[in-house]
mmCIF file of N, CA and C in Angstrom:
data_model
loop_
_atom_site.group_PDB
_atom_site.id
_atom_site.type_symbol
_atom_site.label_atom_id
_atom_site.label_comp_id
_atom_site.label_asym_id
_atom_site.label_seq_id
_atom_site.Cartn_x
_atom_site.Cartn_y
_atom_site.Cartn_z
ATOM 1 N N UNK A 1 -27.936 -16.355 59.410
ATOM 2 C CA UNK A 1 -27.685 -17.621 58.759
ATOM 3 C C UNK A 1 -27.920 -17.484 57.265
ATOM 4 N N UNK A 2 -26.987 -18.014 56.658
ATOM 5 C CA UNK A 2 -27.077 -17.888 54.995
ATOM 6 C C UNK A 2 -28.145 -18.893 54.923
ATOM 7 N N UNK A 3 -29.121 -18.613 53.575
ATOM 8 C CA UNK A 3 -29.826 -19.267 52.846
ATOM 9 C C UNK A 3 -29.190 -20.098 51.824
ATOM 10 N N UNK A 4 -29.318 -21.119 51.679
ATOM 11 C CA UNK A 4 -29.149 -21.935 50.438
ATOM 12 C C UNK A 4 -30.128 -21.691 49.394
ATOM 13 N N UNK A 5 -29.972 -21.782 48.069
ATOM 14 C CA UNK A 5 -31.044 -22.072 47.019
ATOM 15 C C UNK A 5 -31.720 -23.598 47.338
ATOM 16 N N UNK A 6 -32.825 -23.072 46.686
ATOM 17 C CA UNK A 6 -32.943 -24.492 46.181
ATOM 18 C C UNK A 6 -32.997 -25.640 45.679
ATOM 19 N N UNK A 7 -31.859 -25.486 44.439
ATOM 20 C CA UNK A 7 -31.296 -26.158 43.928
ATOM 21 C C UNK A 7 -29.994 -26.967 44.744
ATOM 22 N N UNK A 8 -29.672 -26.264 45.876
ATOM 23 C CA UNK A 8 -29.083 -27.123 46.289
ATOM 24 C C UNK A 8 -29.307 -28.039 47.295
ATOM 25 N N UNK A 9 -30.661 -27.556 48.265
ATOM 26 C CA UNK A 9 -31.336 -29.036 49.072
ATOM 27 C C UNK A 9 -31.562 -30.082 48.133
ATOM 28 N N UNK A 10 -32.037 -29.788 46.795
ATOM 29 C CA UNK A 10 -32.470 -30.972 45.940
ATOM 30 C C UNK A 10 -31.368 -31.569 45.507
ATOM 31 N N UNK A 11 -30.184 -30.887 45.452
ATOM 32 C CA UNK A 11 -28.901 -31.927 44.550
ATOM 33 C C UNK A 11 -28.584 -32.548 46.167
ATOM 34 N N UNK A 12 -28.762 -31.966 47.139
ATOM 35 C CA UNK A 12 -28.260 -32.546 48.501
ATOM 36 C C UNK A 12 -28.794 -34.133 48.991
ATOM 37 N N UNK A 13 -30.360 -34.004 48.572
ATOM 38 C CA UNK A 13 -30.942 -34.819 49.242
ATOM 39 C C UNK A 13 -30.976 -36.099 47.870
ATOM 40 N N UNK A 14 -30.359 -35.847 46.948
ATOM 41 C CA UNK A 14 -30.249 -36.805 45.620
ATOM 42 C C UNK A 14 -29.078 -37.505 45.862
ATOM 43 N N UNK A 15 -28.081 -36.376 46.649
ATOM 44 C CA UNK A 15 -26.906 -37.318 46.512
ATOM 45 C C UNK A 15 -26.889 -38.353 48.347
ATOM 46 N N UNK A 16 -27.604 -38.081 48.799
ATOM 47 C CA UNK A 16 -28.148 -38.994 49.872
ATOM 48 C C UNK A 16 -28.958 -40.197 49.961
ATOM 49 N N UNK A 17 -29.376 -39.531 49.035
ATOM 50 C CA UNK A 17 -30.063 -41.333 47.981
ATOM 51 C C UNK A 17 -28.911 -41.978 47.066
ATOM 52 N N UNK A 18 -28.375 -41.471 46.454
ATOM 53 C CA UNK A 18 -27.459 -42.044 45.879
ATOM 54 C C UNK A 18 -26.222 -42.910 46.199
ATOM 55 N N UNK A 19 -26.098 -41.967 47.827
ATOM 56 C CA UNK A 19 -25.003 -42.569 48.328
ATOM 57 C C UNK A 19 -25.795 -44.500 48.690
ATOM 58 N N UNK A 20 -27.005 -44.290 49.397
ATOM 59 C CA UNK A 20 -27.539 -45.567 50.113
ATOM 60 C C UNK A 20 -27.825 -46.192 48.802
ATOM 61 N N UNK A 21 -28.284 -45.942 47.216
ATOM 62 C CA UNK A 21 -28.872 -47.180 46.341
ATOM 63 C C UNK A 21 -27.675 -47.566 45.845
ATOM 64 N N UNK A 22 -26.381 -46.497 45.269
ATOM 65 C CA UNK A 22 -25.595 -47.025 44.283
ATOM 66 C C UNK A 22 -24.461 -47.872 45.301
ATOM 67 N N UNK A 23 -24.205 -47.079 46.252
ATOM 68 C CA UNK A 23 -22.934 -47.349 47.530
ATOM 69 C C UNK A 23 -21.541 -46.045 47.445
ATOM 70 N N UNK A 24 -21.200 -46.604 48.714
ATOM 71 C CA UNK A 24 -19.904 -45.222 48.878
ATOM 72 C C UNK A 24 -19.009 -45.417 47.863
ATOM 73 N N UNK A 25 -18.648 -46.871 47.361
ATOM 74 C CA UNK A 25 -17.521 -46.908 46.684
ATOM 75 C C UNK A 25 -17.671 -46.445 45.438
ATOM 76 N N UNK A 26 -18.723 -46.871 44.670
ATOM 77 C CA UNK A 26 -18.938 -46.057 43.147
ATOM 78 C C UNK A 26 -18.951 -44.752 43.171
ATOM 79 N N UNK A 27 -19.361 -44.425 44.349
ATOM 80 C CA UNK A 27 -20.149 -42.838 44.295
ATOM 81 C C UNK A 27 -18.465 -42.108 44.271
ATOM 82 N N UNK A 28 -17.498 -42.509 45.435
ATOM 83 C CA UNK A 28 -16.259 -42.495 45.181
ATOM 84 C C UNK A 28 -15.410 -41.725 43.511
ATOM 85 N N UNK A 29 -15.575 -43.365 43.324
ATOM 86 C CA UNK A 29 -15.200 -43.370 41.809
ATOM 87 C C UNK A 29 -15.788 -42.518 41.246
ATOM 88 N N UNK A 30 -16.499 -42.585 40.762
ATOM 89 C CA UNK A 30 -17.373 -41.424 40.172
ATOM 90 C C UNK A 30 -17.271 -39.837 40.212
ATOM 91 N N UNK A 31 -17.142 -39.533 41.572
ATOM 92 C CA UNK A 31 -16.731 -38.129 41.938
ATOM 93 C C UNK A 31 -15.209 -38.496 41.335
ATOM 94 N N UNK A 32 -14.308 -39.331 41.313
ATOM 95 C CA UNK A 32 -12.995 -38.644 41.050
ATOM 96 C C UNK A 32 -13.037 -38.821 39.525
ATOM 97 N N UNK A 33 -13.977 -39.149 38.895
ATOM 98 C CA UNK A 33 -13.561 -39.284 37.424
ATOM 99 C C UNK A 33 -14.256 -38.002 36.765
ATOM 100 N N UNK A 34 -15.418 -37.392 37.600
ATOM 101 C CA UNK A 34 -16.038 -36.362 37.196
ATOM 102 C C UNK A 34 -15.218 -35.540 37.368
ATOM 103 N N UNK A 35 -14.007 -35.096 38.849
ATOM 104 C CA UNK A 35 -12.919 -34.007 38.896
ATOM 105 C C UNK A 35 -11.719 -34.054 37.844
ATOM 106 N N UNK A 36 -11.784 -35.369 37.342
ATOM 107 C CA UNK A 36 -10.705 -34.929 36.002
ATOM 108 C C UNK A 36 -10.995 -35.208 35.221
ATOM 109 N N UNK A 37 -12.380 -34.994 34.375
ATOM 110 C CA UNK A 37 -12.811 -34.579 33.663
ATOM 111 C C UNK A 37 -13.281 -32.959 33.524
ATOM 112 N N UNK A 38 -13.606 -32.702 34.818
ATOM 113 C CA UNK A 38 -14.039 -30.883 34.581
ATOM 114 C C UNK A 38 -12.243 -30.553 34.907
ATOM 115 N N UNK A 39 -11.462 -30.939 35.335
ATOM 116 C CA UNK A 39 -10.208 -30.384 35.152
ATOM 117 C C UNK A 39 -9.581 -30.460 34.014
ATOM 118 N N UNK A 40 -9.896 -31.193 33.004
ATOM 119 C CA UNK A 40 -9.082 -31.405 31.872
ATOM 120 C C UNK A 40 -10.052 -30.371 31.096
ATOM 121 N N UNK A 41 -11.084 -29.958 31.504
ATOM 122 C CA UNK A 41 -11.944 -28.987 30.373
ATOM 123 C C UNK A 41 -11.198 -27.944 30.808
ATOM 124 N N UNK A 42 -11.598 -27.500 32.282
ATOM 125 C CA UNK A 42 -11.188 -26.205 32.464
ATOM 126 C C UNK A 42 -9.690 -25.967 31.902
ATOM 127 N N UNK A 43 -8.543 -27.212 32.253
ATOM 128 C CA UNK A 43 -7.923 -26.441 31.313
ATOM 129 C C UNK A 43 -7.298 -26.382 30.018
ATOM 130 N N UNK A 44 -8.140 -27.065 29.259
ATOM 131 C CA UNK A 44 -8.596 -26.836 27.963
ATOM 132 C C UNK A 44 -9.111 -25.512 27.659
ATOM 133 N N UNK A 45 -9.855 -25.003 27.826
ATOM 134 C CA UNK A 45 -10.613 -23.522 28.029
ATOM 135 C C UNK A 45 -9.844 -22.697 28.616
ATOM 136 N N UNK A 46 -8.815 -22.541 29.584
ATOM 137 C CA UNK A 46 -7.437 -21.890 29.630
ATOM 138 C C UNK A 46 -6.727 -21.405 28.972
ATOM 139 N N UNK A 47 -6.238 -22.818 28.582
ATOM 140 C CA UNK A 47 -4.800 -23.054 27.616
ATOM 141 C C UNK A 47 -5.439 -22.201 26.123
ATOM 142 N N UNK A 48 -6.736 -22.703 25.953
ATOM 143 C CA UNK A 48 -6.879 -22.688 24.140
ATOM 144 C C UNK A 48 -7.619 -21.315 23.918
ATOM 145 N N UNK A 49 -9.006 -21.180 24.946
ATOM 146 C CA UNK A 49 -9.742 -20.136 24.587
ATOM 147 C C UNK A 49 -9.453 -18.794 25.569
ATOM 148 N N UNK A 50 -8.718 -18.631 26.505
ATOM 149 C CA UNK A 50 -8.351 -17.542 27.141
ATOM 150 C C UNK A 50 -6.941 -17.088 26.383
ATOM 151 N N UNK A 51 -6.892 -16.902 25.612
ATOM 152 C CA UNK A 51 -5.608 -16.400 24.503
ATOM 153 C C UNK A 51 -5.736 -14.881 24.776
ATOM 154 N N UNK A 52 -4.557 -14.256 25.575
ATOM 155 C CA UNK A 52 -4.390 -12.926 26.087
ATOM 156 C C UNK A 52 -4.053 -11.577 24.754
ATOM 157 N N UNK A 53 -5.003 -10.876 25.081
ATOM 158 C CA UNK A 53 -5.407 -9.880 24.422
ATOM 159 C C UNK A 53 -4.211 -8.751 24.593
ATOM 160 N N UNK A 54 -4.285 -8.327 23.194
ATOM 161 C CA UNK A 54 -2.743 -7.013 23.515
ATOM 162 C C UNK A 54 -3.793 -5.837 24.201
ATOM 163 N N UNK A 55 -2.639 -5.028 24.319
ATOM 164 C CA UNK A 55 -3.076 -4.100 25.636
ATOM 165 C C UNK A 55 -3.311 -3.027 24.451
ATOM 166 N N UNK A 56 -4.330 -2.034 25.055
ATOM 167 C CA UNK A 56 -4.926 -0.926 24.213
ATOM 168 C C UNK A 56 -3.986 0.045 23.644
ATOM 169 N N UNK A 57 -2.949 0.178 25.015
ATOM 170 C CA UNK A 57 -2.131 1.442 25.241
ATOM 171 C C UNK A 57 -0.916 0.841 23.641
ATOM 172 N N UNK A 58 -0.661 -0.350 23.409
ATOM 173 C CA UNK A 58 -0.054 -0.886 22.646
ATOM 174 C C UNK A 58 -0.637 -1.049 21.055
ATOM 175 N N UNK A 59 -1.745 -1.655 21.250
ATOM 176 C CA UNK A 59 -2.504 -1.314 19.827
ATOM 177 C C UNK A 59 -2.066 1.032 19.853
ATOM 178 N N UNK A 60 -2.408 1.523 20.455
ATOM 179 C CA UNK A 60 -2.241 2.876 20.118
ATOM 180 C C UNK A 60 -0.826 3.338 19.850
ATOM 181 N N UNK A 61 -0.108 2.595 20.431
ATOM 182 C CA UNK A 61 1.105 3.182 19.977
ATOM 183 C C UNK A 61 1.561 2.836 18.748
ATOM 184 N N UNK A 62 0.900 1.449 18.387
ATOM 185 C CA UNK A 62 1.564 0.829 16.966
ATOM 186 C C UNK A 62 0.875 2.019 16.152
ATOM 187 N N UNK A 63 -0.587 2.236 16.059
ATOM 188 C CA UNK A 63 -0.975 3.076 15.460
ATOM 189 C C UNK A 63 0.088 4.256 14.774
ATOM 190 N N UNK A 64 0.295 5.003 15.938
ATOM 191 C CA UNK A 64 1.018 6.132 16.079
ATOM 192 C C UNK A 64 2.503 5.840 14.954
ATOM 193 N N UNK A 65 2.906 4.981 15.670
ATOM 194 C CA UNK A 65 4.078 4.866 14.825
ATOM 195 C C UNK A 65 3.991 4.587 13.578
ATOM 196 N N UNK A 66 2.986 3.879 13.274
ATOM 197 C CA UNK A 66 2.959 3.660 11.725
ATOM 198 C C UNK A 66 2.311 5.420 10.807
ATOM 199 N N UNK A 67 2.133 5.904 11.624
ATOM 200 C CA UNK A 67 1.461 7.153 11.517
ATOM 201 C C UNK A 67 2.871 7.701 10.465
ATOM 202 N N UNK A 68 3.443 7.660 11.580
ATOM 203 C CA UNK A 68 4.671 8.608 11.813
ATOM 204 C C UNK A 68 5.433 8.036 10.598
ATOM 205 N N UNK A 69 5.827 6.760 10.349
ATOM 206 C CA UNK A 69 6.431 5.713 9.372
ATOM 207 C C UNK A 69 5.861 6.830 7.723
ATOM 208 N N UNK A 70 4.219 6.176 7.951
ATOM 209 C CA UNK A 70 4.245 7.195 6.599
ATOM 210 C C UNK A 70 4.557 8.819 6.027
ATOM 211 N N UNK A 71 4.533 9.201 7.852
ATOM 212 C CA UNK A 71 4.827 11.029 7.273
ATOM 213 C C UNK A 71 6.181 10.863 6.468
ATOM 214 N N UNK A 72 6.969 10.045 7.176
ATOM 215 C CA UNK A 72 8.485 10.491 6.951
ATOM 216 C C UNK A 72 8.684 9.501 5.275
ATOM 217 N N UNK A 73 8.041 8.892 5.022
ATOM 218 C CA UNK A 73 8.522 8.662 3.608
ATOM 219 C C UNK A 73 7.417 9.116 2.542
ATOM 220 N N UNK A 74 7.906 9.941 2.210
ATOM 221 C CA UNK A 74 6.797 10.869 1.202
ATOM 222 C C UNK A 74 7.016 10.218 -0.542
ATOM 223 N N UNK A 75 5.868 10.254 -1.044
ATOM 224 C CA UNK A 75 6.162 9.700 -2.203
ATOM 225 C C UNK A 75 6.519 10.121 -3.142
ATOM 226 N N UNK A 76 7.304 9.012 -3.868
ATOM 227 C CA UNK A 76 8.542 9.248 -4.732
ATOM 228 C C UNK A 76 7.301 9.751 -5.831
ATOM 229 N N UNK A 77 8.494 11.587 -6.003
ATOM 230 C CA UNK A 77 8.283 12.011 -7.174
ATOM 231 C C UNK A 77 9.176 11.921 -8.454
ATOM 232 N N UNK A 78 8.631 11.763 -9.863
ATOM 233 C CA UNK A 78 9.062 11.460 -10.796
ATOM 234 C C UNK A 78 10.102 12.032 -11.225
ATOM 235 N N UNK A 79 11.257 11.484 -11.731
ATOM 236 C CA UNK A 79 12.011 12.340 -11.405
ATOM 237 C C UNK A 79 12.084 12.656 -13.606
ATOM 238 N N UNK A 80 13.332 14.115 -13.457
ATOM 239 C CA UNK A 80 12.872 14.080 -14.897
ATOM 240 C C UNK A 80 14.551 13.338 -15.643
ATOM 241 N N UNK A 81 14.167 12.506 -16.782
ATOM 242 C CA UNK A 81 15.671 11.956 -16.904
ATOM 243 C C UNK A 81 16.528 12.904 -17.932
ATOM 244 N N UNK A 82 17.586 12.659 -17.284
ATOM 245 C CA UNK A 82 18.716 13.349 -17.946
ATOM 246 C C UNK A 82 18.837 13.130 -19.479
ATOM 247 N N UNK A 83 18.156 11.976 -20.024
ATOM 248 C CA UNK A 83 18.255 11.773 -21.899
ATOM 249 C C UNK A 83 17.784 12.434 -22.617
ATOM 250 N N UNK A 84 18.274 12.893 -23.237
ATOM 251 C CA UNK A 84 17.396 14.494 -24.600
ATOM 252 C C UNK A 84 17.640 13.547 -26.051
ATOM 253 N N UNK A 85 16.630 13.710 -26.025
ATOM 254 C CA UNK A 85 16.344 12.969 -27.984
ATOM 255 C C UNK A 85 17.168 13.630 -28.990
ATOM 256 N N UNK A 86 18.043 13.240 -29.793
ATOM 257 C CA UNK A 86 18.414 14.106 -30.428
ATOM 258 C C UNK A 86 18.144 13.417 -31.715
ATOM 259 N N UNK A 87 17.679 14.877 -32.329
ATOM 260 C CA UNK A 87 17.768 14.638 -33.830
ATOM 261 C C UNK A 87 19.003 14.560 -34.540
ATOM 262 N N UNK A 88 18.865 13.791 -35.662
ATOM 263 C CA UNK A 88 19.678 13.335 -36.295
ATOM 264 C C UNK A 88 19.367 14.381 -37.513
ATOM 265 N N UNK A 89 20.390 14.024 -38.867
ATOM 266 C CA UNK A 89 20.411 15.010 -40.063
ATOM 267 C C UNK A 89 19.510 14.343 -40.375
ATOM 268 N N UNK A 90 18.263 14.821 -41.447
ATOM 269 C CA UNK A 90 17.453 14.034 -41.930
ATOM 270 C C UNK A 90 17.986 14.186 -43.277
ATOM 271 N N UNK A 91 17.853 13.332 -44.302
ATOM 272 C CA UNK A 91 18.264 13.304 -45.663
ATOM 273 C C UNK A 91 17.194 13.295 -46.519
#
């Protein structure tokens, strides 16, 4: 036979009082306003804070490629220009 904690004889025997002081019908109500409220959190906390993570194998490949991006463009060397100064006659 499974054991219960004991936290849960005590929430058990609270909500057995609760049912006989407050009544079935509030207690009712109550439970369904508490389920959509923890449903509208949970999926709040879904939707907003479980935001899916890129995959490793993908972060590594971007790596790689950008790797590769810089081998292949090597930097521009200066080039020398074709203009030659020319002197003029001096007088």
């Amino acid at each position: 036979m499974r054991k219960f904690p004991i936290w849960f004889y005590i929430l058990a025997i609270l909500a057995v009082i609760g049912i006989f002081f407050v009544g079935f019908k509030s207690i009712i109500s109550s439970l369904v306003v508490s389920i959509i409220l923890i449903l509208i959190i949970w999926l709040l906390f879904r939707f907003l804070g479980n935001r899916p993570k890129k995959d490793d194998k993908y972060q590594a490949a971007v790596k790689q490629s950008q790797k590769l991006r810089a081998k292949n463009n090597p930097q521009t060397k200066k080039r020398k220009t074709s203009l030659k100064v020319i002197d003029g006659k001096k007088k």
